[in-house]
Amino acid sequence: MAKVEPPSGTRDFVGDEVRRRKLAFDRVSTIFEHHGFQPLTTPVFERLEVFAGKLGEEASSLIFKILKRGVHEATGEADLALRYDHTVPAVRAVVTHGSRLSLPFKRYVIDNVWRADRAARGRFREFVQCDIDIFGSASPLADAEIVWAINSGLEALGVKQFVFQLNSRLALAGLLEAYGIPDELGTRVLGSLDKLDKAAPEVVVAELAERGLTTTIAESLVADVIAPDSERVREQLGTTERGRAGLAEVDRLLALTEELPAGRVRFTPRMVRGLDYYTGPIWEVSAAGYPGSIASGGRYDELVAKLGGPDMPACGGSIGLERILAIQEAEAPTEQGLDVALTVLGAEREIVSLAGQLRARGLRTAVYLGSSGKLAKQMKWANEQRARWVLLYGPDEQERGTVTVRDMESGEQSQVTFADVAANLAEGMASKP
Amino acid sequence: MAKVEPPSGTRDFVGDEVRRRKLAFDRVSTIFEHHGFQPLTTPVFERLEVFAGKLGEEASSLIFKILKRGVHEATGEADLALRYDHTVPAVRAVVTHGSRLSLPFKRYVIDNVWRADRAARGRFREFVQCDIDIFGSASPLADAEIVWAINSGLEALGVKQFVFQLNSRLALAGLLEAYGIPDELGTRVLGSLDKLDKAAPEVVVAELAERGLTTTIAESLVADVIAPDSERVREQLGTTERGRAGLAEVDRLLALTEELPAGRVRFTPRMVRGLDYYTGPIWEVSAAGYPGSIASGGRYDELVAKLGGPDMPACGGSIGLERILAIQEAEAPTEQGLDVALTVLGAEREIVSLAGQLRARGLRTAVYLGSSGKLAKQMKWANEQRARWVLLYGPDEQERGTVTVRDMESGEQSQVTFADVAANLAEGMASKP
């Protein structure tokens, strides 16, 4: 075999990498539990048709598809797909279990999603998202609950300065209307506006002109949506019904989150979310020191019906944990070693028995499993394992009925009766922090 | 959409189902940590060729394959596959990260694997396995460490009477030799013997005769391997070199596990493991009240080299958690409700603020998000959420600056100053168990 790497865009995690990730997952899940969300997990794959027409063209091209099995494999056709996000599977599950769930239903999940994006530094094909969704509530309180929970999740992860950039699909529709942009150009115009967080205004103006807007309209639209205050946009939105409704959505959500730190939630008229399924308020979170957005969400009132369910309002949000972990890993490496390393100098059955006693008392214990009978080599192994204590039970100890205990911090050695070693070290464990 | 079920053989998990599973995972992972195993996780999929020739024919036909992406999708070809077990991906990871790992390396993982088995009651296509492996040790102590850790894992999961049925690939090869069975018949003969845990002896004898054995040999082979004691098999194994070596393997492992409860590990000459990669001791665990085997493992000294790595001895085992959870779920349902349910009778901003304070003190809190302004309907929701306390903040309370706190256990109501509610309930939480 030539290549023995994990597949492109995926990673193995070993030891403390896994523990550090689990700690972050547990922190966020505790927050979501405190906010009254219920865990709901779905399979890693769904029927292919579950995703059809839900995500938009770009996202759909990034789905990992699974070949039919058995005799159908030869057709080369796929019938299943790895989940692209947690929202579509959650909607499918809500449709499946509708009658079991008490509505409004609040769910969370912290698990992998898969996207066949071009692999790049910090961009993965398998990555964890922390998702929350509320089904069956049209109340602005539900949108606010999502923002509050995501806010607490980000704080629990140690992210300091961050901003929810808030907008509304309705407001965007009203904005296009106010500027006299025909419906058939809408999606592409919004696609261009979405680039304003990275591209220079004149680049976007040129692109809009290419797409069929007059330069005057393109220039005033771009100038208005990137203005530091939103006054001009607010004025324009006031001229259409959808614009007024969208602005009202934005303002209610601003009011319900005003106890968050000042400036935490900001009306950002240029903000457009890529996914097709949003219908109401939408938001993205950017943070100082983190590339791109670290969280996003919005309201998607039509998705449940699209998946064969009843007409059911819904909203949600997710934290893109990987970008946060990537920054923090560099900052805070932690290491966890063994409590006890047991050398093997004969008497294997007694060693195995001693290991059992130590583990029964909750001590992380490993037995030397290499081929060397030399103590120096075994001590080297114990050091690599970052063991706190190393135990020796050679011929002398066997004769005396004792075990030599070496404290790897102090370097001190002591003799302890074989029968007392486990209790003795468990006590030492409890007394030293 | 006609079907809104999860894909065949897969499941959604909601609320306490997820919490109960997580509790079981955490219990087992604590045990593995105490035994000095390091967590190592791999992606859900591997390059297809990683599995080629490692699993055997039957297993290979059950692999979920992933279609190539982008322009290559049209070829109908697969290049990735969901993991069938944790062993092959672990071996790939050890080959990938060899230089980073200190050998012998002990890993564990508790996560899903996927097999396109015919879906049936209690048999799933997505299911969790708890895996441990030791790389780089040829010592019988390593095999013993695996058995001890799996034993502790099963005990931690509450399984009571269970037995490790122990055998050895070497012993099986020696047995065939002793009975004069030619090498080319070996695999199929072992396949027939493997059915002896379910099929009647005469059925297996007939099948062996069909496969080319004389009836005399078939009868004496079957009689010997199912005999309640292993004396005849031990005698036969003594007549060949491989047989003696296999028997020595078995006896050393029996000696190193003799402190386990009596009868916990038993030499079981008829036991054959299905997977192709085993080379040394093999075992399966059966338990009273559980169908099939609930754990299995063995030594696979050639797999690392097969995957492009160095010549490296290895052994491992896994617990099939689903069968255990399926039995125990029926036994021990647990339920976790909300701590606080907040009704909404106006004053939404104050309610959101109060929710924030309660959550900051660690209370599982939810706000009513339905459309009804009627208290009766909101109380019904609070009941469904199994809330311990329900808070009311209607016009009267707003005027007084208090909150009505209803204790849902006692049915008692009290008035608490708005500013004191969070502290008050957090205290109540701490004092009541």
Coordinates of C-alpha atoms in Angstrom, one line a residue, chain B residues 165 190-201 204 222 225-226 268-274 284-286 290-294 323:
Chain B
Q165 CA -14.9 -18.8 25.4
L190 CA -13.8 -24.3 10.6
G191 CA -16.8 -22.5 9.1
S192 CA -18.9 -25.6 9.8
L193 CA -17.5 -26.0 13.4
D194 CA -18.4 -22.4 14.1
K195 CA -22.1 -23.3 13.7
L196 CA -21.9 -25.7 16.7
D197 CA -23.1 -23.0 19.1
K198 CA -26.5 -23.0 17.3
A199 CA -26.8 -26.1 15.1
A200 CA -27.2 -29.7 16.3
P201 CA -24.0 -31.9 16.1
V204 CA -22.7 -30.2 11.4
V222 CA -17.4 -32.9 16.3
V225 CA -14.7 -30.4 20.2
I226 CA -18.1 -30.3 22.0
T268 CA -13.7 -23.8 24.1
P269 CA -12.2 -25.9 21.2
R270 CA -15.3 -25.4 18.9
M271 CA -15.0 -21.6 19.0
V272 CA -14.0 -20.1 15.7
R273 CA -14.0 -16.3 15.0
G274 CA -15.3 -15.2 11.6
E284 CA -16.0 -14.6 22.4
V285 CA -18.1 -13.7 25.4
S286 CA -21.5 -15.2 25.9
Y290 CA -28.2 -12.1 26.1
P291 CA -28.5 -13.4 22.6
G292 CA -25.3 -14.3 20.6
S293 CA -21.9 -13.0 21.8
I294 CA -21.6 -9.6 23.6
R323 CA -27.1 -5.9 22.7

